[in-house]
Short mmCIF file of N, CA and C and ligand atoms in Angstrom, two decimals:
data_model
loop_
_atom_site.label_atom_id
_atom_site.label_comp_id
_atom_site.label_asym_id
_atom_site.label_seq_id
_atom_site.Cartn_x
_atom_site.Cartn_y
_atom_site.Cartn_z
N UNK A 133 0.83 -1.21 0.00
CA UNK A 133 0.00 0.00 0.00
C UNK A 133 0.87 1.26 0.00
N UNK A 134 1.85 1.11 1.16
CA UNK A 134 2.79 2.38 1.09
C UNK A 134 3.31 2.57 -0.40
N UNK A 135 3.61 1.43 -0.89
CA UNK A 135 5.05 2.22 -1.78
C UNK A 135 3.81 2.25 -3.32
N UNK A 136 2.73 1.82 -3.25
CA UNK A 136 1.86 2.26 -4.61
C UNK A 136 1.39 3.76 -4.02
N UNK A 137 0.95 4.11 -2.90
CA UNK A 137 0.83 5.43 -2.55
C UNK A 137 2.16 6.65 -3.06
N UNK A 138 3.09 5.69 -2.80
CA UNK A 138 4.60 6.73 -3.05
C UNK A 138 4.57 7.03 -4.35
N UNK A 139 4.31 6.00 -5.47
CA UNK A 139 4.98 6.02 -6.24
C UNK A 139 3.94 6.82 -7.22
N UNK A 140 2.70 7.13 -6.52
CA UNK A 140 1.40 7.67 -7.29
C UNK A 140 2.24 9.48 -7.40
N UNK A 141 2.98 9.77 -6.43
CA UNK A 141 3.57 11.46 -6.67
C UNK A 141 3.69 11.45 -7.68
N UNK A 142 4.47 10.47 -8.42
CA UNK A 142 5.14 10.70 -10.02
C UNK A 142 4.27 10.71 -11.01
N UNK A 143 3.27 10.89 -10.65
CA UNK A 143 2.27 10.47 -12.06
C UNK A 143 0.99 11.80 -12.31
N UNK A 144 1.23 11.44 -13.19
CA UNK A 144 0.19 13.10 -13.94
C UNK A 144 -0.99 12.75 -14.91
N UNK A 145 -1.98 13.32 -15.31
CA UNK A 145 -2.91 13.22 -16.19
C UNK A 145 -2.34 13.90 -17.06
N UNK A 146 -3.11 13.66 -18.61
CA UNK A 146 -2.80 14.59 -19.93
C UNK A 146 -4.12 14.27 -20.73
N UNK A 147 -4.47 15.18 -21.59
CA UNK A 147 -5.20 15.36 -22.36
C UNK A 147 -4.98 14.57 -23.70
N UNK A 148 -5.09 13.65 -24.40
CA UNK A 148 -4.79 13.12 -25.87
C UNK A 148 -4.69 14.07 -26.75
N UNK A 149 -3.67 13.79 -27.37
CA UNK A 149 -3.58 15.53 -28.47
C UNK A 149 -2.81 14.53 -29.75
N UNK A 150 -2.76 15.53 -30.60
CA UNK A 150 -1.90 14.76 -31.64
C UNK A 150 -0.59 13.97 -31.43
N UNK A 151 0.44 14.88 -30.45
CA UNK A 151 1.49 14.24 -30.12
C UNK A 151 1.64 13.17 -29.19
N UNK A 152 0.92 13.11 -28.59
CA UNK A 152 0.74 11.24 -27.29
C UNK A 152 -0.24 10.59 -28.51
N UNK A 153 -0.69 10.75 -28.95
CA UNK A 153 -2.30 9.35 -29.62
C UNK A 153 -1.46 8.39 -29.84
N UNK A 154 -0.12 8.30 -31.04
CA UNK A 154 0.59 7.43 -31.25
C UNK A 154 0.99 6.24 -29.96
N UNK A 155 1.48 6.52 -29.20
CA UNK A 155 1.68 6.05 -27.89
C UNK A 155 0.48 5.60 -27.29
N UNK A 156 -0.51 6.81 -27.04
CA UNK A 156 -1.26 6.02 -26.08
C UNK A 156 -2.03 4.51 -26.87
N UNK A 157 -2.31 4.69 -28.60
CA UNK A 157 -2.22 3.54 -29.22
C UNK A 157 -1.83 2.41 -29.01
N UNK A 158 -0.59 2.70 -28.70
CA UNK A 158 0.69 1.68 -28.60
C UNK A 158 0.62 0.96 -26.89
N UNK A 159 -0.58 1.14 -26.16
CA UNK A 159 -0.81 0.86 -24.70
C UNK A 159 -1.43 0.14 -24.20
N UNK A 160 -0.80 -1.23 -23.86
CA UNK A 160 -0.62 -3.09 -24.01
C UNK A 160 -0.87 -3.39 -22.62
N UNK A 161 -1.91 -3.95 -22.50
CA UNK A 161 -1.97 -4.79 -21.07
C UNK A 161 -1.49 -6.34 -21.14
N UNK A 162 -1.62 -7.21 -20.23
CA UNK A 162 -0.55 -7.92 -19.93
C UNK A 162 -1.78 -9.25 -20.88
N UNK A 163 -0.72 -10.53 -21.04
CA UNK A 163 -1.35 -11.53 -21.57
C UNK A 163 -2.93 -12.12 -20.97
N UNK A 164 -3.85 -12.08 -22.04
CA UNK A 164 -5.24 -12.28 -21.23
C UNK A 164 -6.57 -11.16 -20.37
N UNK A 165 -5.04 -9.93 -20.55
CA UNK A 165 -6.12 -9.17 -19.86
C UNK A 165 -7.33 -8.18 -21.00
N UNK A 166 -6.78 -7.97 -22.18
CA UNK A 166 -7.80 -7.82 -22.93
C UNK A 166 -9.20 -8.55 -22.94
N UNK A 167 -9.60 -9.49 -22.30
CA UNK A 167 -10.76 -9.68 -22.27
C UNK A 167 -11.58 -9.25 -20.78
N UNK A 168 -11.07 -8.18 -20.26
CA UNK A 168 -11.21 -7.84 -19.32
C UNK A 168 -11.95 -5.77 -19.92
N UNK A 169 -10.93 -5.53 -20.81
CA UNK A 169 -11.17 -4.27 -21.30
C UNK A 169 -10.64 -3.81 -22.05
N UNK A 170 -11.10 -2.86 -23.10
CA UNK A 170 -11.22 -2.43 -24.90
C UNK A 170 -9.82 -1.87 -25.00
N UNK A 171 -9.68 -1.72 -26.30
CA UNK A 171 -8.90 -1.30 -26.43
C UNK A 171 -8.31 0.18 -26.51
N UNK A 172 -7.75 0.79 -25.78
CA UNK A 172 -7.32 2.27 -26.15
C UNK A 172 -7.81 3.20 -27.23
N UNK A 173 -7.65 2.25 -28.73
CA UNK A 173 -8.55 2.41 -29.88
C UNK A 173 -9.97 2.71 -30.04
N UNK A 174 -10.67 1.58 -29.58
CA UNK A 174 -12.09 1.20 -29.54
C UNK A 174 -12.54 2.46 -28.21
N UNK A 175 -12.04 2.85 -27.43
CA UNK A 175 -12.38 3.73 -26.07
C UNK A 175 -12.33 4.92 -26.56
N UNK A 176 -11.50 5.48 -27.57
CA UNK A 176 -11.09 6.66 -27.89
C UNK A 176 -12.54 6.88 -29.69
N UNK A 177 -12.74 5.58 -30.07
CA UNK A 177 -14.26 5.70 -30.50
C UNK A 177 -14.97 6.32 -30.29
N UNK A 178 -15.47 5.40 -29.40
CA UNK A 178 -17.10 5.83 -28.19
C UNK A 178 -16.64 7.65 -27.83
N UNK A 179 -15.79 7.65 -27.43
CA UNK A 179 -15.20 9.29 -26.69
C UNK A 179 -15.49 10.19 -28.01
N UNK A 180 -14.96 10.00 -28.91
CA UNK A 180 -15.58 11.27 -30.34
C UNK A 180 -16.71 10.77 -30.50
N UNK A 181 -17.70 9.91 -30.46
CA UNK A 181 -19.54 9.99 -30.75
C UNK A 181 -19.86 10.54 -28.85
N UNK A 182 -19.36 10.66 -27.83
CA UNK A 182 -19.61 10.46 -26.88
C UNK A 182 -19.32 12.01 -25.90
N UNK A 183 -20.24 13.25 -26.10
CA UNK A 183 -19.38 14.38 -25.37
C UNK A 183 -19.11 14.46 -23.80
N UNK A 184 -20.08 13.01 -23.44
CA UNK A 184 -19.77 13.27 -22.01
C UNK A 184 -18.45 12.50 -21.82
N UNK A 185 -17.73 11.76 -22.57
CA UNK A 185 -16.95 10.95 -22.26
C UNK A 185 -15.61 12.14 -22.03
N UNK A 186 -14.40 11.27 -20.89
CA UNK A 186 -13.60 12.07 -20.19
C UNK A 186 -12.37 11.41 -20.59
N UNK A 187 -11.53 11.36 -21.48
CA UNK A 187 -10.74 10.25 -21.78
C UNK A 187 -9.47 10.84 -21.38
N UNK A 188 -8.01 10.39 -20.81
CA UNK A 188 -7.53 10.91 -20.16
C UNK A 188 -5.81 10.09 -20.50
N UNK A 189 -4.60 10.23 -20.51
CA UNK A 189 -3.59 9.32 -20.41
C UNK A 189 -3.07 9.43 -18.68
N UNK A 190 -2.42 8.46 -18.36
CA UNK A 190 -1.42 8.28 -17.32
C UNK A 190 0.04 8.57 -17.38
N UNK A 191 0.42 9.74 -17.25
CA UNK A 191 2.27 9.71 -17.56
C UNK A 191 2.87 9.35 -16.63
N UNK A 192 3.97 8.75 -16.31
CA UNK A 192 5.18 8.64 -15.39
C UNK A 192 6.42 9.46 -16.14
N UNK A 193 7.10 9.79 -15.66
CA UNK A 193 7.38 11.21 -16.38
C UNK A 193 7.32 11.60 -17.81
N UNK A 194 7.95 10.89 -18.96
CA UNK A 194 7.47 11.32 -19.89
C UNK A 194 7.16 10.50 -20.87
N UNK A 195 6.48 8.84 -20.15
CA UNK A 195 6.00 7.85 -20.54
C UNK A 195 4.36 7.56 -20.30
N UNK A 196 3.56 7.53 -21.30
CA UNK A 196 2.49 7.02 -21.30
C UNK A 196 2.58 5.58 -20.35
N UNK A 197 1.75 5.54 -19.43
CA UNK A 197 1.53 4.33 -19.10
C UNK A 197 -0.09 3.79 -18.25
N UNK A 198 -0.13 4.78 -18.71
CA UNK A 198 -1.83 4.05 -18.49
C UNK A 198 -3.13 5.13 -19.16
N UNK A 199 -4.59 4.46 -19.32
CA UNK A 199 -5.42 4.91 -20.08
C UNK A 199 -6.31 5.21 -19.17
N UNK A 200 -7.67 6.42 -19.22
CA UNK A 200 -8.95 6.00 -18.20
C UNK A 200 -9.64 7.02 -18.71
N UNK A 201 -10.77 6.17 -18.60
CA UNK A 201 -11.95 7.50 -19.36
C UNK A 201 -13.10 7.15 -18.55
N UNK A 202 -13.43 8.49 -18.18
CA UNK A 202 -14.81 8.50 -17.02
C UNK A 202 -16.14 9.06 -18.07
N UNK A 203 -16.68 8.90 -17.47
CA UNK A 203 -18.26 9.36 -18.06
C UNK A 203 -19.16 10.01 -17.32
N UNK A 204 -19.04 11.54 -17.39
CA UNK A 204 -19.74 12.06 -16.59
C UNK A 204 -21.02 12.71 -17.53
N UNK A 205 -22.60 11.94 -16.82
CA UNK A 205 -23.35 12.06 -17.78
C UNK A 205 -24.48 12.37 -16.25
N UNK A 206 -24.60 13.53 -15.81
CA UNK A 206 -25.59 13.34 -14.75
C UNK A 206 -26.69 12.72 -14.34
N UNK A 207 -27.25 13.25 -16.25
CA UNK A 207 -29.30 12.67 -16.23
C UNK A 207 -29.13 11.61 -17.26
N UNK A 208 -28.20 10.69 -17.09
CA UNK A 208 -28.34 9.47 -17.51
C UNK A 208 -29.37 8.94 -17.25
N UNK A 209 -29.88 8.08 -17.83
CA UNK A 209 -31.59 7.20 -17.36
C UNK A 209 -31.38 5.92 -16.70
N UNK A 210 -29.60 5.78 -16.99
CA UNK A 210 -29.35 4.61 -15.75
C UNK A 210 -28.29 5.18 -15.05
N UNK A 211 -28.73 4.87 -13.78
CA UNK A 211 -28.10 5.65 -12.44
C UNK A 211 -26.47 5.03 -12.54
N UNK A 212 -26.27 3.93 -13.07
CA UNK A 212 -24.84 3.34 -12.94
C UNK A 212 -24.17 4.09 -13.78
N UNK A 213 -24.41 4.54 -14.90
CA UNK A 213 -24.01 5.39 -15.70
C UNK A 213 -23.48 6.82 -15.83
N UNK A 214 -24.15 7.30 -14.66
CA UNK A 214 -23.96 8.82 -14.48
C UNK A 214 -22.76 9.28 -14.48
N UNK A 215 -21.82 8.85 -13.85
CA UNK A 215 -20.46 9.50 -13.09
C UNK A 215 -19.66 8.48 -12.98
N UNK A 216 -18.73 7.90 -13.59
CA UNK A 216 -17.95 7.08 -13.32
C UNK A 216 -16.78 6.54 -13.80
N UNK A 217 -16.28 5.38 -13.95
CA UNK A 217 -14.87 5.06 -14.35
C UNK A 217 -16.03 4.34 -15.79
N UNK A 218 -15.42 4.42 -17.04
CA UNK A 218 -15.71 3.31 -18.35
C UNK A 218 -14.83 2.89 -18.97
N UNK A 219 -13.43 3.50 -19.05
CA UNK A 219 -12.29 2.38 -19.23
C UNK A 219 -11.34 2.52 -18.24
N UNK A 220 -10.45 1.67 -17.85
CA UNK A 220 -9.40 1.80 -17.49
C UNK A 220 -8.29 0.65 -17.65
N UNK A 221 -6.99 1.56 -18.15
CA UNK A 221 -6.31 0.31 -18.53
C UNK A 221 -4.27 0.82 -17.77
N UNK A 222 -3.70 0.06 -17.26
CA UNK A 222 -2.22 0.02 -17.08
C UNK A 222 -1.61 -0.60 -17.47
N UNK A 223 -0.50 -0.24 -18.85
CA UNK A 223 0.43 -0.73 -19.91
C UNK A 223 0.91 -1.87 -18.66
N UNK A 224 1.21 -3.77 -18.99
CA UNK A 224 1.98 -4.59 -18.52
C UNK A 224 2.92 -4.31 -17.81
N UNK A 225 3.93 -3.43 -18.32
CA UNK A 225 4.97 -3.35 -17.79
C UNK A 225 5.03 -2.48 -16.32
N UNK A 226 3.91 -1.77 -16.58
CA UNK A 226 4.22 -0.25 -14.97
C UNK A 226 2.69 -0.76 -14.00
N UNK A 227 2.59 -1.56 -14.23
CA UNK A 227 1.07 -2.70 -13.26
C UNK A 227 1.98 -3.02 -12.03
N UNK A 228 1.09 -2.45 -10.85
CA UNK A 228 1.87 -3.28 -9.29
C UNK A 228 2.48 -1.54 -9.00
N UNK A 229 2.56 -0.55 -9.52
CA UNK A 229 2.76 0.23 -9.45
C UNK A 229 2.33 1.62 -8.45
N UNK A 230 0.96 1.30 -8.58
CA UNK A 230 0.39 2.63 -8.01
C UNK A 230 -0.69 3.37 -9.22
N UNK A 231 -0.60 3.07 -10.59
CA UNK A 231 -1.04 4.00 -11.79
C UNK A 231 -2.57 3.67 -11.31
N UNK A 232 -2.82 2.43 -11.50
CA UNK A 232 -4.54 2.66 -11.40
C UNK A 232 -5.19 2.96 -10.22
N UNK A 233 -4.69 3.05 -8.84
CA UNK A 233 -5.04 3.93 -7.60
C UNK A 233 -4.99 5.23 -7.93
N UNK A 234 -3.90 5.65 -9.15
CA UNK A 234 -3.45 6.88 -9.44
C UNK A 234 -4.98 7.50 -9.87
N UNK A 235 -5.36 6.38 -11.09
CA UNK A 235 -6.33 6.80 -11.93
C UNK A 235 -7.69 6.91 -11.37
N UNK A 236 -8.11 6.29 -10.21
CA UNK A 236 -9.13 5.77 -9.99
C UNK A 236 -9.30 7.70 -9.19
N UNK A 237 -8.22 7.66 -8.34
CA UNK A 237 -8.06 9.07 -7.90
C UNK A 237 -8.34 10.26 -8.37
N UNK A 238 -7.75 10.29 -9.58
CA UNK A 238 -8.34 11.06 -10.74
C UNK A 238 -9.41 11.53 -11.03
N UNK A 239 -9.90 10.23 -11.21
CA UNK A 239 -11.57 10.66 -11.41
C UNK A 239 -12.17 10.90 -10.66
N UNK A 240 -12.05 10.45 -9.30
CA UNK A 240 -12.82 10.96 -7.98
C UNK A 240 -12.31 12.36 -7.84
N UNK A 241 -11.45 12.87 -8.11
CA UNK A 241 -11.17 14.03 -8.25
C UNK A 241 -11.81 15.11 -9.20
N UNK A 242 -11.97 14.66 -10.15
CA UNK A 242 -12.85 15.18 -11.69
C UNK A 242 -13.79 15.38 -11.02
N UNK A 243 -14.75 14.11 -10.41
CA UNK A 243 -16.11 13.88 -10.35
C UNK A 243 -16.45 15.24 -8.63
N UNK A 244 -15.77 14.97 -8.29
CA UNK A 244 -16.41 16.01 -7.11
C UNK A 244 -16.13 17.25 -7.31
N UNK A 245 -15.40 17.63 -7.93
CA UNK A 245 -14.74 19.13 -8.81
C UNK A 245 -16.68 19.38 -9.56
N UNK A 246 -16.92 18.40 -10.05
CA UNK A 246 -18.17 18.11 -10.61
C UNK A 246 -19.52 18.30 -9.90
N UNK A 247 -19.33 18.34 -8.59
CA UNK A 247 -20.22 18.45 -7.54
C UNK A 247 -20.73 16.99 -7.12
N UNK A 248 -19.83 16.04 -7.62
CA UNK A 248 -20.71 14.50 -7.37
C UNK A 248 -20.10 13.99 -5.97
N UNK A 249 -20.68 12.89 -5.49
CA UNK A 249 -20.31 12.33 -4.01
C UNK A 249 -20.05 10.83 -4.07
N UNK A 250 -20.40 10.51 -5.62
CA UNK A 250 -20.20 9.32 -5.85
C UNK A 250 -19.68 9.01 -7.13
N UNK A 251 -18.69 7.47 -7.21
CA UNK A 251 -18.78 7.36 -8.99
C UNK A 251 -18.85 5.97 -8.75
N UNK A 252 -19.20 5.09 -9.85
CA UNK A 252 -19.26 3.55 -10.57
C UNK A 252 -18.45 3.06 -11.33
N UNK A 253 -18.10 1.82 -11.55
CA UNK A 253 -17.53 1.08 -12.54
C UNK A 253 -18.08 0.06 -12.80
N UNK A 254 -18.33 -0.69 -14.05
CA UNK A 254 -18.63 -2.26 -14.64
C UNK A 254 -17.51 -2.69 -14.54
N UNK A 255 -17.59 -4.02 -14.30
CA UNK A 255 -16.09 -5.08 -14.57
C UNK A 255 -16.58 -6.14 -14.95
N UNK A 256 -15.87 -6.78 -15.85
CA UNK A 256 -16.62 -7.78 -16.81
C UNK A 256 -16.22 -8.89 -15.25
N UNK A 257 -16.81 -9.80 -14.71
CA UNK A 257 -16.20 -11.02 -13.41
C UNK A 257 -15.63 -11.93 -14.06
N UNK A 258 -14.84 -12.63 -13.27
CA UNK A 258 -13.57 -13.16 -13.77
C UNK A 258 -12.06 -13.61 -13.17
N UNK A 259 -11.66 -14.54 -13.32
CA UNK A 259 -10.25 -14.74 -13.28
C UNK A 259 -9.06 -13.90 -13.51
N UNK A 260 -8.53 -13.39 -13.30
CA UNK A 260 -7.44 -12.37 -13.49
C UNK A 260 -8.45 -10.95 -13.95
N UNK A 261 -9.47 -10.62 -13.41
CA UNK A 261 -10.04 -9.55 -13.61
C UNK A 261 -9.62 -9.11 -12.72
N UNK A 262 -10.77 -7.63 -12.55
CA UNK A 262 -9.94 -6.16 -12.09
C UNK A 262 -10.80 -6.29 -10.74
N UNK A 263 -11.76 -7.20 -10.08
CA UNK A 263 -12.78 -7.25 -9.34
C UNK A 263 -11.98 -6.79 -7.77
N UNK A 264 -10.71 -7.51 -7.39
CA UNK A 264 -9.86 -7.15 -6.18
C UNK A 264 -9.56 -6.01 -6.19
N UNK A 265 -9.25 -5.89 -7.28
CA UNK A 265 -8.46 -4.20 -7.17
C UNK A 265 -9.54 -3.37 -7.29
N UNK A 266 -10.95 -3.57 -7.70
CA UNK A 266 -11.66 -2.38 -7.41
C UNK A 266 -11.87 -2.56 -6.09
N UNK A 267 -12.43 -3.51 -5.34
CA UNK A 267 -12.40 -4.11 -4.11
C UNK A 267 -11.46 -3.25 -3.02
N UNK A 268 -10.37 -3.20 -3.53
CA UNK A 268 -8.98 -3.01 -2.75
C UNK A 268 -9.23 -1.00 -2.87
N UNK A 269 -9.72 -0.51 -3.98
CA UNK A 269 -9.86 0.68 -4.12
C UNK A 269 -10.93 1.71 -3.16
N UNK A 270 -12.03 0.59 -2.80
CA UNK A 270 -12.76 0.83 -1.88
C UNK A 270 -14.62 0.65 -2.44
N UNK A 271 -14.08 0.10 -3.55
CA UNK A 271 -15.69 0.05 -4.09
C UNK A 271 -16.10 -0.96 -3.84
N UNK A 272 -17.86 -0.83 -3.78
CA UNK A 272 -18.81 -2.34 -2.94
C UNK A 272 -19.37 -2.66 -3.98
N UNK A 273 -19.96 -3.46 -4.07
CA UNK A 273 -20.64 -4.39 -5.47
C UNK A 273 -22.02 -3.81 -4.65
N UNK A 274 -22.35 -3.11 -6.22
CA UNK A 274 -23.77 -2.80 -5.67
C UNK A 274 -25.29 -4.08 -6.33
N UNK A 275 -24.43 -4.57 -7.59
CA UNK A 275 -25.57 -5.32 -8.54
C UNK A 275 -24.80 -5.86 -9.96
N UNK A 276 -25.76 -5.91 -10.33
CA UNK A 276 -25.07 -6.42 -11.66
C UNK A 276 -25.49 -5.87 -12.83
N UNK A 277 -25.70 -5.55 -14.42
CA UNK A 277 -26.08 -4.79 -15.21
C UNK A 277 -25.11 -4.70 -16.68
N UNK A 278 -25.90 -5.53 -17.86
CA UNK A 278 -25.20 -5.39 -18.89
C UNK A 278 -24.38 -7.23 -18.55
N UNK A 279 -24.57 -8.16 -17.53
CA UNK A 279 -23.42 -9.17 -17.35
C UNK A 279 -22.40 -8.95 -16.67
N UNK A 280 -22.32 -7.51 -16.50
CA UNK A 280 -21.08 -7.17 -15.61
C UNK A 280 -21.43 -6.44 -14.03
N UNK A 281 -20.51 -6.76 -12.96
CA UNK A 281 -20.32 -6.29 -11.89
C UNK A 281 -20.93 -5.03 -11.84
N UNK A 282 -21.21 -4.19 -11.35
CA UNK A 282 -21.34 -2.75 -10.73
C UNK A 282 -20.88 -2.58 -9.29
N UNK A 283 -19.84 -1.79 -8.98
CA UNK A 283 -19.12 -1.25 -8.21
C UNK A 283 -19.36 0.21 -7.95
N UNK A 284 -19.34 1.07 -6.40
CA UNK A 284 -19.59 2.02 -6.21
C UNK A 284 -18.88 2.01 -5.02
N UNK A 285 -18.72 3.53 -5.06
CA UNK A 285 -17.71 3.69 -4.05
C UNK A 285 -18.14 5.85 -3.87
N UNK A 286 -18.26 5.70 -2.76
CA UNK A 286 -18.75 7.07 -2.08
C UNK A 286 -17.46 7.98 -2.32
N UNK A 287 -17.54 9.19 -2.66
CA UNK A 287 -16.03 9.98 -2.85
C UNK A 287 -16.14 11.60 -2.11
C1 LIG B 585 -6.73 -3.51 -12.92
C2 LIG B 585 -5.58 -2.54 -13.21
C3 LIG B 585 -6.14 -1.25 -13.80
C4 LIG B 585 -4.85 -2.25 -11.89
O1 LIG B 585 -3.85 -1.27 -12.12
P1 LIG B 585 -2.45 -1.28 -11.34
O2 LIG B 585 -1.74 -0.03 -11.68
O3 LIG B 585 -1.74 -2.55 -11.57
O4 LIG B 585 -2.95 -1.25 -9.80
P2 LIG B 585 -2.21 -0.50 -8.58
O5 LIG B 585 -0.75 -0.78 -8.64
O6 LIG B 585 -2.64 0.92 -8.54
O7 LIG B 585 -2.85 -1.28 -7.35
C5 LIG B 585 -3.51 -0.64 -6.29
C6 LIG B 585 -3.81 -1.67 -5.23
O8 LIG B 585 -4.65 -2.70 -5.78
C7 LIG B 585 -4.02 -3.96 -5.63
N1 LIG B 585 -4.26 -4.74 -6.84
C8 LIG B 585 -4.06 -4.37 -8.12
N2 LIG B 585 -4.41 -5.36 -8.96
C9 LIG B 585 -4.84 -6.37 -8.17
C10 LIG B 585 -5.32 -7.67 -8.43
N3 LIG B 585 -5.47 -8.13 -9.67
N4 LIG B 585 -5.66 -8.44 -7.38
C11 LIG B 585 -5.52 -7.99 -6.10
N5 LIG B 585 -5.06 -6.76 -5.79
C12 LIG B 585 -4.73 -5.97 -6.82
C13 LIG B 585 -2.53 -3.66 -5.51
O9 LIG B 585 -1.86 -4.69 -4.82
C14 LIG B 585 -2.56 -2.37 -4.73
O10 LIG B 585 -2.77 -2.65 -3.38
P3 LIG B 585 -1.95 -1.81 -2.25
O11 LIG B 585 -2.37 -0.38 -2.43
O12 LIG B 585 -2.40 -2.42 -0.99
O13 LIG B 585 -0.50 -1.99 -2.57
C15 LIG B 585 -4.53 -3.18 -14.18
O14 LIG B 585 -4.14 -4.43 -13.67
C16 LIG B 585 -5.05 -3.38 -15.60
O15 LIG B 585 -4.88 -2.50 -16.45
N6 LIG B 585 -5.65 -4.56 -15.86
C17 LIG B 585 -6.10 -4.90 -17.22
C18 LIG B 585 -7.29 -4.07 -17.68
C19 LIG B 585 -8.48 -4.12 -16.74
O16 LIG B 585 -8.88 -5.14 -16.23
N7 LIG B 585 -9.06 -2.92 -16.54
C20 LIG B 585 -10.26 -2.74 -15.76
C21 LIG B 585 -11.43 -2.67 -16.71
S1 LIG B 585 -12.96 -2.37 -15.82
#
């Protein structure tokens, strides 16, 4: 816990612009975990048809290493939907790190900047899924929706 807390100082958000896309492209999770969540590509889709979407990179200093895009949609017609995490991903190599506490932070940060008190995530359930570590982040399984988990966590 300590040293993913430590190591979260080093890490910054950025905006996708012409000069990172290449890279953040290029941003590989570990064997198997793609069936867990989309691709950088496919996320950055949905985000141009999508204006509520919040799409975001992870730097460690001047390395891309992780992805996360929130969705802040207030009067969504489904409450899981409103405010929350919809992708998140940490390149293989910088995982065990601290980046997705980093990220998860992030958005709880976005989201109450936002006036919100809460946000959600889906997780597809699973074997080497992300279910502990949302767990570990502080979110409760509220239900299920779509086949996947729903997680919430008060911010
Ligand atoms: C899930 C994922 C985002 C976690 O990112 P990460 O940077 O490796 O996680 P962190 O280093 O920030 O871990 C934070 C805490 O969660 C724990 N944790 C992370 N992954 C875990 C796992 N699979 N099982 C149990 N605990 C886990 C860490 O041990 C750490 O605990 P600590 O604070 O007590 O040290 C990353 O593994 C990933 O990209 N997975 C593939 C894509 C995916 O499943 N995305 C989620 C889609 S909904």
């Amino acid at each position: 816990m300590l040293a993913s807390i430590a190591n979260m100082a080093s890490y910054r958000l950025a905006e996708l612009t012409p000069d990172n896309i290449g890279e953040a492209l290029r941003l590989e999770v570990g064997p198997g975990q793609d069936t867990f969540v989309a691709s950088v590509a496919d996320s950055l889709a949905h985000a141009y048809v999508s204006p509520s979407a919040w799409p975001r990179l992870v730097y460690d200093g001047d390395a891309v290493v992780g992805f996360v895009m929130a969705n802040f949609e207030p009067y969504h017609e489904i409450e899981e939907l409103q405010c929350g995490i919809w992708r998140l991903l940490v390149a293989a190599h910088a995982q065990g790190r601290g980046v997705g506490r980093f990220a998860v932070e992030a958005v709880a940060t976005e989201a109450r900047r936002r006036g919100q008190s809460r946000i959600t995530v889906l997780w597809v359930p699973g074997e080497g899924g992300p279910q502990d570590f949302y767990e570990r982040m502080g979110f409760t399984i509220t239900g299920k929706l779509f086949g996947q988990v729903v997680g919430a966590k008060q911010i």
